[in-house]
C-alpha cells in the first residue's frame, strides 16, 4: 500500500515539475518579447526606470501562483489514472470482480470497457479452473477410495475365493476408471492447446468407423447390442487419430446407455455442403437441461456421478470437431434415446461410393 502511495505521489510531483518548467519557459519567452518590444519603442514605460525589475517580479509571481495552483488541481486530471492503477493492483492480487467506470474523455471510456471485459474473461477462466480442480478431485477420489477399501479387505485374508475374485475385479475396474480419467485429461489438455491442426491426411471415414465398432466389440457384445450401419464411403481429409477419438467416444457412450438387445444406428452421408455422421442409440435419452450442459467438462446427466464415465469424453469430441471447422449437435428425448450428429464442411472429403446398410 505504501509503495502504491509513493508511486501516486511521484506522478503528482512529476506533473507539477513539468508544469513548473513550462511556466518558467513561458515567462522567460514572454519577458524577452516584452523587453525587445520596449527597447524598440513599441511598448512605453515610465522614463528613467528599468523594465527588468518589473519583469522579474511579475515572472516570479506568475510562476509561484501557477505552481501553487498546479499542486492544488494536478490530482484532478490524474484521477482516472489513479483509478486504473488501483484496479490493476486489485487484479494482480486475484480480485477479478473489480470494475472501473471512466466516462471522459472517450479514450478513457474505451479503456474502461476493455479493462472490464478483461476482468470478466479472467473471472470466467478462474471459475473454470476452480470447477475443473473440484470435479477432477471428485472423479479421482471416488475410485481411489474403492481401491483402498477393497485392498484392505483383501489384506485380511478371511475371504472366500468368490469374494476375493469379486473384490479384485472391482479394484481392476476402478483402476481402469483412473486410467481413463488420466488419459482423457491429458488428451483434452493436449487438444485444447491446439489452435490450428496441421497433421492432416486422407482416409476412408466409413472404414475408420467400422474399425471403431470392432474395437468396442467386448463392450457391445456383452449386452447383445446390434449395429445398423449406413456409411457412405467418404474420403476425409483430416487428422485421423483425433477423429478416431471422436467416433470411439460417441460409440462408447451409445453402448453405455443402450439397453441389452437394442440397436445402435450409424449414418455417414454427404450433401452439397457437408458430411454428416450420426450415432443414434435407443437408451434412456436426455432432458433439455442435460442437453444444454452435456458438452461441459465433467458434466454427467446423473448428479451422483454413479454412472460409468468421467464427463470428459464429449468436451474432447467437441474440441476435436471444432478444430476440423465442424459442429456437433445432440437431439434427444427422455426415454427415447439420443442422436449425436457431427457435421464437417464439404471441403474435407470426397465421396467414394454410396452407403450400403449393414448389420
PDB file of N, CA and C in Angstrom, residues 143-155 167 171:
ATOM      1  N   UNK A 143     -12.747 -43.539  -7.215  1.00  0.00           N
ATOM      2  CA  UNK A 143     -12.138 -44.864  -7.437  1.00  0.00           C
ATOM      3  C   UNK A 143     -10.996 -45.166  -6.480  1.00  0.00           C
ATOM      4  N   UNK A 144     -10.282 -44.135  -6.042  1.00  0.00           N
ATOM      5  CA  UNK A 144      -9.186 -44.372  -5.100  1.00  0.00           C
ATOM      6  C   UNK A 144      -9.715 -44.907  -3.777  1.00  0.00           C
ATOM      7  N   UNK A 145     -10.841 -44.355  -3.312  1.00  0.00           N
ATOM      8  CA  UNK A 145     -11.448 -44.836  -2.067  1.00  0.00           C
ATOM      9  C   UNK A 145     -11.876 -46.293  -2.219  1.00  0.00           C
ATOM     10  N   UNK A 146     -12.462 -46.625  -3.377  1.00  0.00           N
ATOM     11  CA  UNK A 146     -12.885 -48.011  -3.618  1.00  0.00           C
ATOM     12  C   UNK A 146     -11.690 -48.957  -3.634  1.00  0.00           C
ATOM     13  N   UNK A 147     -10.645 -48.570  -4.347  1.00  0.00           N
ATOM     14  CA  UNK A 147      -9.446 -49.421  -4.420  1.00  0.00           C
ATOM     15  C   UNK A 147      -8.849 -49.632  -3.034  1.00  0.00           C
ATOM     16  N   UNK A 148      -8.741 -48.542  -2.267  1.00  0.00           N
ATOM     17  CA  UNK A 148      -8.165 -48.635  -0.924  1.00  0.00           C
ATOM     18  C   UNK A 148      -9.009 -49.528  -0.021  1.00  0.00           C
ATOM     19  N   UNK A 149     -10.333 -49.353  -0.085  1.00  0.00           N
ATOM     20  CA  UNK A 149     -11.219 -50.125   0.781  1.00  0.00           C
ATOM     21  C   UNK A 149     -11.170 -51.615   0.484  1.00  0.00           C
ATOM     22  N   UNK A 150     -11.255 -51.980  -0.784  1.00  0.00           N
ATOM     23  CA  UNK A 150     -11.253 -53.406  -1.134  1.00  0.00           C
ATOM     24  C   UNK A 150      -9.866 -54.023  -0.978  1.00  0.00           C
ATOM     25  N   UNK A 151      -8.821 -53.227  -1.142  1.00  0.00           N
ATOM     26  CA  UNK A 151      -7.470 -53.742  -0.897  1.00  0.00           C
ATOM     27  C   UNK A 151      -7.289 -54.094   0.578  1.00  0.00           C
ATOM     28  N   UNK A 152      -7.846 -53.272   1.465  1.00  0.00           N
ATOM     29  CA  UNK A 152      -7.771 -53.569   2.901  1.00  0.00           C
ATOM     30  C   UNK A 152      -8.537 -54.847   3.238  1.00  0.00           C
ATOM     31  N   UNK A 153      -9.702 -55.026   2.592  1.00  0.00           N
ATOM     32  CA  UNK A 153     -10.472 -56.249   2.834  1.00  0.00           C
ATOM     33  C   UNK A 153      -9.707 -57.484   2.362  1.00  0.00           C
ATOM     34  N   UNK A 154      -9.052 -57.366   1.211  1.00  0.00           N
ATOM     35  CA  UNK A 154      -8.269 -58.497   0.706  1.00  0.00           C
ATOM     36  C   UNK A 154      -7.084 -58.817   1.611  1.00  0.00           C
ATOM     37  N   UNK A 155      -6.560 -57.796   2.253  1.00  0.00           N
ATOM     38  CA  UNK A 155      -5.396 -57.994   3.121  1.00  0.00           C
ATOM     39  C   UNK A 155      -5.735 -58.838   4.349  1.00  0.00           C
ATOM     40  N   UNK A 167     -13.748 -58.777  -5.339  1.00  0.00           N
ATOM     41  CA  UNK A 167     -13.039 -57.575  -4.904  1.00  0.00           C
ATOM     42  C   UNK A 167     -11.900 -57.225  -5.863  1.00  0.00           C
ATOM     43  N   UNK A 171     -11.387 -53.763  -7.982  1.00  0.00           N
ATOM     44  CA  UNK A 171     -10.141 -52.989  -7.988  1.00  0.00           C
ATOM     45  C   UNK A 171      -9.657 -52.766  -9.416  1.00  0.00           C
TER      46      UNK A 171
END
